[in-house]
XYZ file of C-alpha atoms in Angstrom:
587
model
C 0.000 0.000 0.000
C 2.867 2.350 0.853
C 4.093 2.031 -2.738
C 0.852 3.735 -3.835
C 2.283 7.146 -3.078
C 6.026 6.397 -3.351
C 6.159 5.085 -6.949
C 7.451 7.583 -9.499
C 5.096 8.129 -12.398
C 7.379 8.601 -15.372
C 4.809 8.692 -18.136
C 2.856 11.798 -17.041
C 3.199 15.030 -18.953
C 5.271 13.860 -21.937
C 4.057 14.998 -25.321
C 4.652 13.057 -28.495
C 3.266 14.977 -31.453
C -0.445 15.377 -30.579
C -0.370 12.579 -27.997
C -0.581 13.299 -24.296
C -0.017 10.826 -21.478
C -1.838 11.334 -18.199
C -0.608 9.480 -15.106
C -2.746 9.310 -12.001
C -4.168 7.202 -9.213
C -7.575 6.152 -7.893
C -8.436 5.797 -4.191
C -11.376 5.086 -1.914
C -12.853 8.413 -0.757
C -13.446 7.100 2.775
C -10.468 4.843 3.572
C -8.073 6.513 1.093
C -6.857 3.044 0.130
C -5.886 2.518 -3.529
C -8.488 0.975 -5.825
C -7.081 -1.665 -8.216
C -9.107 -2.720 -11.255
C -10.793 0.648 -11.879
C -11.371 1.255 -15.593
C -10.170 4.610 -16.914
C -11.580 5.826 -20.246
C -10.933 8.892 -22.365
C -14.274 10.354 -23.454
C -15.309 13.365 -25.474
C -17.415 16.279 -24.236
C -20.605 14.211 -24.359
C -20.382 12.172 -21.166
C -22.852 9.601 -22.473
C -20.832 8.970 -25.645
C -18.008 6.513 -25.004
C -17.031 6.003 -28.662
C -13.756 7.739 -27.964
C -13.030 5.186 -25.286
C -12.567 2.238 -27.658
C -8.884 3.010 -28.178
C -8.130 5.015 -25.071
C -8.780 2.731 -22.117
C -6.713 1.358 -19.248
C -7.106 -0.288 -15.846
C -5.509 0.712 -12.534
C -2.841 -1.651 -11.216
C -2.554 -3.246 -7.772
C -1.597 0.122 -6.287
C -4.422 2.081 -7.931
C -2.040 3.683 -10.451
C -2.794 4.284 -14.119
C -1.249 5.886 -17.193
C -3.387 6.602 -20.231
C -2.865 8.115 -23.675
C -5.095 10.992 -24.826
C -5.415 12.273 -28.402
C -5.334 15.950 -27.409
C -3.664 18.244 -24.868
C -6.815 18.233 -22.727
C -9.888 16.098 -22.364
C -12.136 14.169 -20.001
C -11.563 10.926 -18.132
C -14.311 8.575 -17.014
C -13.382 6.315 -14.092
C -15.616 3.321 -13.307
C -15.524 0.386 -10.900
C -18.290 -2.117 -10.060
C -18.187 -1.214 -6.351
C -17.835 2.565 -6.653
C -19.658 5.571 -8.044
C -18.306 6.577 -11.443
C -16.612 9.913 -11.918
C -15.735 12.216 -14.822
C -13.004 14.813 -14.587
C -11.327 17.239 -16.953
C -7.563 16.841 -17.355
C -4.764 18.418 -19.341
C -1.122 17.703 -20.109
C 1.108 17.225 -17.032
C -1.854 16.700 -14.690
C -1.380 13.911 -12.131
C -4.872 13.499 -10.694
C -5.577 11.626 -7.483
C -9.190 10.526 -7.984
C -11.365 9.668 -4.971
C -14.322 7.373 -5.720
C -17.248 7.044 -3.316
C -18.447 3.484 -2.541
C -21.818 2.525 -3.979
C -24.701 2.235 -1.567
C -26.423 -1.185 -1.494
C -28.547 -1.553 -4.594
C -26.661 1.132 -6.484
C -26.001 0.882 -10.205
C -22.361 -0.215 -10.660
C -22.156 1.120 -14.230
C -23.878 4.427 -13.742
C -22.180 7.181 -15.753
C -22.156 10.743 -14.489
C -24.197 13.065 -16.714
C -21.979 16.106 -16.593
C -18.304 16.928 -16.678
C -16.825 17.472 -13.211
C -13.462 17.942 -11.728
C -12.467 15.809 -8.808
C -14.355 16.878 -5.667
C -12.250 18.231 -2.855
C -12.472 17.122 0.701
C -15.279 18.662 2.726
C -12.705 21.004 4.318
C -12.531 23.900 1.796
C -8.806 24.362 2.400
C -7.927 20.701 1.942
C -7.696 19.195 -1.535
C -5.613 16.935 -3.724
C -3.010 18.627 -5.892
C -0.686 15.883 -7.097
C 0.060 12.184 -6.944
C 1.093 11.253 -3.449
C 0.566 14.675 -1.874
C -2.217 16.671 -0.269
C -2.323 20.437 0.020
C -3.513 22.478 2.988
C -3.813 26.171 2.190
C -0.738 26.228 -0.083
C 1.288 23.755 1.962
C 1.934 20.220 0.707
C 2.185 16.999 2.693
C 2.929 13.468 1.572
C -0.123 11.213 1.724
C -0.043 8.787 4.673
C -2.110 5.608 4.846
C -2.364 4.413 8.429
C -0.701 1.050 9.062
C -3.369 -1.654 9.546
C -3.186 -4.724 11.756
C -1.179 -7.510 10.101
C -1.827 -11.197 10.829
C 1.375 -12.722 12.154
C 0.877 -16.116 10.508
C 0.649 -14.393 7.163
C 3.512 -11.898 7.609
C 5.564 -12.374 10.792
C 8.193 -9.739 9.934
C 7.858 -5.943 10.068
C 10.700 -3.953 8.471
C 11.154 -0.187 8.439
C 13.793 2.535 8.160
C 14.837 3.993 11.509
C 15.578 7.669 12.069
C 14.947 10.393 14.618
C 13.321 13.083 12.499
C 11.213 15.455 14.601
C 9.799 17.945 12.107
C 6.166 16.863 12.452
C 5.899 17.766 16.143
C 7.118 21.376 15.869
C 4.999 21.843 12.732
C 1.896 20.529 14.524
C 2.703 22.811 17.454
C 2.673 25.750 15.051
C -0.838 24.884 13.813
C -2.197 24.384 17.321
C -0.725 27.604 18.705
C -2.238 29.511 15.791
C -5.599 27.861 16.590
C -5.805 26.240 13.173
C -6.798 22.717 12.139
C -3.947 20.258 11.750
C -3.759 18.525 8.336
C -3.949 14.762 9.015
C -1.053 14.048 6.650
C 1.157 16.446 8.639
C 0.866 14.075 11.607
C 3.730 11.604 11.490
C 3.318 9.902 14.850
C 6.880 8.565 15.115
C 8.270 12.096 14.693
C 6.042 13.273 17.514
C 7.224 10.476 19.810
C 10.896 10.992 18.945
C 10.762 14.736 19.583
C 11.185 14.037 23.292
C 14.143 12.845 25.351
C 14.101 9.367 26.897
C 16.279 7.922 29.643
C 17.427 4.675 28.002
C 21.192 4.393 28.671
C 23.452 4.646 25.608
C 25.641 1.670 24.709
C 29.190 1.412 25.971
C 32.217 0.125 24.123
C 32.425 0.052 20.339
C 28.794 -0.866 19.601
C 26.996 2.346 18.458
C 23.436 1.106 19.144
C 21.577 -0.726 21.891
C 18.029 -2.123 21.937
C 15.540 -1.871 24.827
C 11.907 -2.990 25.027
C 8.819 -2.747 27.254
C 5.606 -4.751 26.880
C 2.382 -3.677 28.616
C -1.361 -3.675 28.237
C -2.717 -1.028 25.875
C -4.592 1.800 27.641
C -6.906 2.669 24.728
C -7.723 -0.891 23.581
C -8.749 -3.391 26.324
C -7.360 -6.827 25.551
C -4.622 -5.419 23.331
C -0.975 -4.945 24.266
C 1.560 -2.199 23.643
C 5.143 -3.031 22.660
C 7.790 -0.321 22.795
C 11.208 -0.826 21.188
C 13.853 1.827 21.875
C 17.111 2.027 19.922
C 19.587 4.103 21.904
C 22.705 5.548 20.250
C 26.160 6.097 21.685
C 27.165 9.604 22.749
C 30.260 10.840 20.954
C 32.926 12.476 23.095
C 32.639 16.222 22.455
C 36.425 16.565 22.503
C 36.805 13.909 19.821
C 34.092 14.923 17.362
C 35.350 14.686 13.776
C 35.996 17.909 11.837
C 32.983 19.261 9.945
C 32.846 20.295 6.310
C 29.542 22.141 6.066
C 27.728 23.910 3.250
C 24.862 26.162 4.329
C 22.371 26.039 1.446
C 19.999 28.943 2.124
C 16.805 29.816 0.253
C 16.572 33.602 -0.252
C 13.766 33.542 -2.819
C 10.832 35.937 -2.575
C 8.721 33.459 -0.599
C 11.298 33.532 2.219
C 10.763 37.257 2.770
C 7.655 36.684 4.858
C 7.767 37.181 8.642
C 9.287 34.297 10.646
C 11.216 33.007 7.653
C 14.537 34.599 6.678
C 14.988 36.433 9.981
C 14.361 33.212 11.933
C 16.604 31.307 9.545
C 19.430 33.792 10.112
C 19.036 33.501 13.881
C 19.163 29.691 13.637
C 22.389 29.728 11.622
C 23.903 32.210 14.067
C 23.354 29.651 16.837
C 24.987 26.935 14.740
C 27.929 29.169 13.808
C 28.644 29.944 17.461
C 29.104 26.201 18.065
C 31.740 25.757 15.327
C 35.355 24.905 16.176
C 38.587 25.948 14.418
C 38.797 22.488 12.759
C 35.385 23.007 11.131
C 34.776 24.879 7.894
C 31.686 26.433 6.331
C 30.693 27.562 2.857
C 27.435 29.391 2.166
C 25.365 29.046 -1.006
C 22.315 31.283 -1.326
C 19.779 30.788 -4.064
C 16.773 32.501 -5.603
C 16.471 32.615 -9.407
C 19.944 31.105 -9.526
C 22.423 29.975 -6.864
C 25.455 31.959 -5.833
C 28.452 31.357 -3.589
C 28.057 33.871 -0.767
C 30.998 32.574 1.268
C 33.758 30.182 0.163
C 34.780 27.466 2.586
C 35.884 29.318 5.737
C 37.399 28.006 9.017
C 35.019 27.851 11.963
C 37.099 30.231 14.080
C 36.445 33.065 11.611
C 32.987 33.542 13.098
C 32.709 37.260 12.332
C 33.191 36.548 8.631
C 30.593 33.753 8.640
C 28.069 35.741 10.697
C 28.491 38.790 8.464
C 27.642 36.677 5.406
C 24.543 35.320 7.153
C 23.361 38.744 8.334
C 23.664 40.281 4.847
C 21.359 37.789 3.133
C 18.430 39.412 1.294
C 15.343 37.867 -0.305
C 13.886 38.186 -3.795
C 13.208 36.186 -6.957
C 12.108 32.658 -7.842
C 13.474 29.420 -6.369
C 16.050 27.426 -8.352
C 16.358 24.536 -5.919
C 17.765 22.024 -8.408
C 20.772 24.128 -9.440
C 21.414 25.177 -5.840
C 21.478 21.597 -4.549
C 23.935 20.573 -7.269
C 26.210 23.514 -6.449
C 26.125 22.816 -2.698
C 27.012 19.148 -3.137
C 29.781 20.060 -5.587
C 31.359 22.416 -3.041
C 30.991 19.836 -0.258
C 32.686 17.225 -2.450
C 35.553 19.585 -3.330
C 36.167 20.282 0.378
C 35.557 16.662 1.436
C 37.178 15.633 4.725
C 38.027 11.949 4.980
C 36.389 10.444 8.113
C 34.842 13.859 8.771
C 31.315 15.205 9.024
C 30.575 16.233 5.431
C 27.124 17.746 5.287
C 24.849 20.078 3.335
C 22.382 21.990 5.548
C 19.399 23.051 3.453
C 17.159 25.776 4.910
C 13.997 26.582 2.932
C 10.220 26.573 2.845
C 10.571 23.959 0.086
C 8.815 26.047 -2.555
C 11.074 25.139 -5.502
C 9.774 26.441 -8.818
C 12.730 26.630 -11.229
C 14.202 23.518 -12.878
C 13.319 20.129 -11.447
C 10.760 20.881 -8.774
C 8.243 18.062 -8.260
C 8.630 15.667 -5.347
C 9.505 12.864 -7.766
C 12.147 14.944 -9.572
C 13.713 16.099 -6.301
C 13.801 12.493 -5.087
C 15.709 11.391 -8.189
C 18.091 14.346 -7.879
C 18.948 13.824 -4.218
C 19.339 10.048 -4.666
C 22.138 10.781 -7.145
C 23.813 13.340 -4.887
C 23.929 11.127 -1.783
C 26.339 8.769 -3.551
C 29.017 11.424 -2.912
C 29.073 10.462 0.782
C 27.813 13.907 1.804
C 24.982 13.835 4.373
C 21.976 16.150 4.336
C 20.140 18.119 7.016
C 16.845 19.719 5.943
C 15.417 22.639 7.909
C 11.865 23.746 7.142
C 10.642 27.301 7.755
C 7.463 29.279 7.237
C 3.760 28.710 6.794
C 0.957 28.901 4.214
C 3.305 27.835 1.382
C 5.529 25.414 3.298
C 6.301 22.293 1.196
C 6.756 19.617 3.827
C 6.444 16.828 1.245
C 9.539 17.993 -0.660
C 11.744 18.359 2.417
C 10.600 14.992 3.724
C 11.498 13.414 0.376
C 14.907 15.084 0.275
C 15.879 14.053 3.812
C 14.622 10.488 3.402
C 16.400 9.879 0.099
C 19.527 11.906 0.859
C 20.888 10.136 3.956
C 19.571 13.018 5.996
C 17.637 14.301 8.968
C 14.753 16.741 8.980
C 13.509 19.427 11.366
C 10.926 22.200 11.241
C 11.865 25.450 12.998
C 8.846 27.416 14.165
C 10.569 29.630 16.728
C 13.957 30.589 18.142
C 13.635 28.085 20.989
C 13.378 25.269 18.443
C 16.492 26.585 16.675
C 18.334 26.502 20.016
C 17.104 22.961 20.663
C 18.427 21.729 17.318
C 21.724 23.617 17.080
C 22.708 24.115 20.728
C 21.076 21.652 23.154
C 21.093 18.764 20.637
C 24.081 19.869 18.569
C 25.787 16.464 18.598
C 22.682 14.518 17.588
C 21.778 16.961 14.831
C 25.234 17.298 13.318
C 27.082 14.035 13.973
C 25.873 10.653 12.741
C 26.797 7.412 14.519
C 24.879 5.026 12.212
C 23.418 5.436 8.735
C 21.156 3.332 6.522
C 19.558 1.992 9.702
C 16.856 -0.628 9.173
C 14.956 -2.586 11.812
C 13.173 -5.908 11.328
C 10.877 -7.151 14.083
C 10.074 -10.880 13.771
C 6.940 -11.720 15.767
C 6.248 -15.142 17.262
C 2.866 -16.411 15.957
C 2.380 -18.402 19.177
C 2.380 -15.154 21.181
C 1.174 -12.545 18.672
C -2.032 -12.963 16.673
C -1.599 -9.663 14.826
C 0.344 -6.426 15.171
C 0.171 -2.804 14.026
C 3.142 -0.467 13.673
C 2.112 2.938 15.034
C 3.517 5.589 12.718
C 6.503 5.062 10.392
C 4.010 4.793 7.490
C 6.390 6.366 4.976
C 9.337 4.321 6.240
C 7.914 0.786 5.921
C 10.127 -1.465 3.781
C 9.579 -4.844 2.090
C 10.292 -7.733 4.426
C 13.101 -8.999 2.183
C 14.702 -5.569 1.605
C 18.448 -5.137 1.778
C 20.373 -1.925 2.305
C 21.061 -0.279 -1.038
C 20.063 2.893 -2.838
C 16.464 1.716 -3.352
C 15.800 0.405 0.167
C 18.063 2.571 2.285
C 17.494 3.207 5.960
C 17.593 6.276 8.172
C 20.358 7.961 10.150
C 20.798 8.113 13.906
C 22.856 10.857 15.536
C 24.995 10.994 18.645
C 22.866 10.456 21.762
C 19.648 9.921 19.833
C 17.006 7.446 20.944
C 14.590 6.132 18.309
C 11.349 4.895 19.881
C 9.031 2.509 18.021
C 5.597 1.381 19.215
C 3.441 -1.568 18.132
C -0.137 -2.324 19.141
C -0.422 -6.083 19.630
C -3.380 -8.468 19.584
C -2.080 -11.431 21.618
C -2.457 -15.033 20.488
C -4.037 -17.765 22.575
C -0.684 -19.529 22.976
C 1.877 -18.605 25.623
C 5.214 -18.735 23.868
C 8.209 -17.597 25.945
C 9.372 -15.333 23.129
C 7.307 -12.404 21.881
C 9.609 -11.273 19.083
C 13.190 -10.828 17.945
C 14.703 -7.616 16.617
C 17.395 -7.329 13.966
C 19.048 -3.964 13.287
C 21.122 -3.440 10.139
C 23.209 -0.313 9.643
C 26.405 1.178 8.291
C 28.963 3.212 10.179
C 29.263 6.807 8.898
C 32.524 6.289 6.987
C 32.119 2.618 6.024
C 30.129 0.727 3.400
C 30.059 -2.596 5.267
C 26.697 -3.655 6.706
C 26.701 -4.216 10.489
C 24.066 -6.146 12.415
C 22.677 -6.079 15.945
C 20.187 -8.632 17.294
C 17.986 -8.647 20.402
C 15.180 -10.819 21.745
C 11.959 -9.727 23.462
C 10.367 -11.957 26.067
C 6.630 -12.518 26.377
C 6.383 -10.972 29.841
C 3.707 -8.294 30.034
C 3.573 -5.762 32.853
C 0.734 -3.439 33.807
C 0.772 -0.161 31.902
C 0.331 1.793 35.134
C 3.571 0.343 36.534
C 5.659 0.855 33.392
C 8.399 3.478 33.180
C 7.635 7.168 32.720
C 9.264 6.989 29.295
C 6.974 4.183 28.109
C 3.811 5.834 29.368
C 4.728 9.293 28.087
C 5.558 7.906 24.619
C 2.172 6.138 24.625
C 0.429 9.423 25.468
C 2.154 11.180 22.565
C 1.272 8.304 20.219
C -2.389 8.478 21.240
C -2.431 12.254 20.753
C -1.038 11.773 17.241
C -3.707 9.156 16.507
C -6.406 11.598 17.639
C -5.016 14.335 15.395
C -4.924 11.856 12.492
C -8.518 10.781 13.244
C -7.208 7.223 13.461
C -9.459 4.244 12.884
C -7.702 2.519 15.803
C -8.453 4.912 18.656
C -10.552 2.418 20.600
C -11.403 4.065 23.928
C -8.714 6.720 23.485
C -9.573 10.399 23.906
C -7.955 13.680 24.930
C -8.763 13.141 28.596
C -6.798 9.871 28.506
C -3.839 11.583 26.804
C -3.828 14.328 29.434
C -4.066 11.895 32.342
C -1.274 9.617 31.108
C 1.072 12.470 30.175
C 0.646 14.298 33.481
C 1.501 11.172 35.508
C 4.437 10.263 33.234
C 6.198 13.622 32.941
C 9.167 12.308 34.930
C 12.595 13.756 34.190
C 12.159 16.601 31.731
C 15.448 18.154 30.550
C 14.634 21.238 28.526
C 11.010 21.325 29.721
C 9.659 19.771 26.502
C 7.230 17.429 28.267
C 5.855 20.324 30.278
C 5.353 22.229 27.023
C 3.458 19.206 25.657
C 1.107 19.345 28.645
C 0.460 23.033 27.964
C -0.288 22.181 24.344
C -2.837 19.588 25.444
C -4.551 22.160 27.660
C -4.681 24.548 24.712
C -6.383 21.881 22.577
C -8.852 20.995 25.321
C -9.667 24.661 25.887
C -10.503 25.111 22.194
C -12.942 22.194 22.351
C -14.957 23.717 25.195
């Protein structure tokens, strides 16, 4: 199902003489699941006349995708399926429609043809509509489509594999919506990024092993009879005095869209914080881009802070956004200044609104996949609102061996570049994949909470198609599964296998751990486990999850208040204030 919105549609928008190819997808309007076997016809202006459809006809594949030839640069498509209401929509060259079909009511006519031309209907929220394959727009912001992970029967598929990282952008972005008293787009809610925003007290590994696995298994507070499995992957903490030298390229968007309040000025403040943490062994180059990229500052030692800060302070906005050319220039400079066994990294700061050169999510994915082969890592920083392109930055970080954060205020900039400097800037493991093998005797079915856009095939191996995520110094990646227990009482619940590469090595390393089938009461579990569960439930509520069970805001508030525990930085206390803000709005 995940492939539905990750596959690249190569045929769309290419013209051959008078021929136009339209690539799109068809989904259920209620579940948003792809619809295979839908028939797509090209028809003329008379909706009842399907004579045009004799030649121009296709059927959606297993992932609901289709590509169809049209005789002209624009026309009408008729989409039919025996179990859904038919739909007609107008399309033109380069369109990539995501078509939502409503299920037929009992007794409905499965071959009923609409009597008038119509474009695809938008969601009932007037600000929320489909604008491209695999993305949804909210105002003028774009988010990758997420299909909530369902329960999987263990006997049918005992293994669950996903890429592991500690991205946190979704939480600060959601916080921005809530503080502005606006609705949160469901696709902006990536539950694992909400959970991993917070600090947890799992001890880091000692010795040479960079990762260590912990687990807790309890009853599930929102689903009586279900269980909750937490797996935490804790990373080693690099010695601050022995951090490798950094070769950084600040890639800064100064296009016209960045001139809005809380964009360029906040960006400049964030990079000032980062610059003040540089050492003499580090070096920084700055590339700024609008209509075309330009080298603002050649590679400069980290102890020349006045020179670096002056370049940052003098940035001005204006023009269009040539993201493609800028990314190529930044990676070229990083490669020229490459430090063997060092921290070679491009730090991209933008609202993601690329509009010159390659600019679609699919094109940016192909571009960044090529660039990551240089060995240069990527950090994406999102800024702004109303035209923020979360989907592009998410794609870039995921495909570019990178991490991803959204900066909504100066405190968040300090969190990323001061309080969590080591985790943000220094990687201890890359291409990290986790496979959880469940015991059918103990687990009837399981559901991975979050990580929807990071699920991998069970037989995937680490390479450029099925890469993993990156984990930084001192990070802790928390994963949660909702479990339906089996009738048997096997001693083993599951085993965990972690595959990864060291930052400067291509060899694949492995780490294995076992999880016993010993459940404890949720109320007696650690603060970390209970607080993570509260955050997960809050994310499910924001996503309007189909798996909420008895969960509600009162339950989130109660669990989080009792599980605040140790709170370095005060982030859990801030979460409690956010919950009160949400509850106050509902009254």
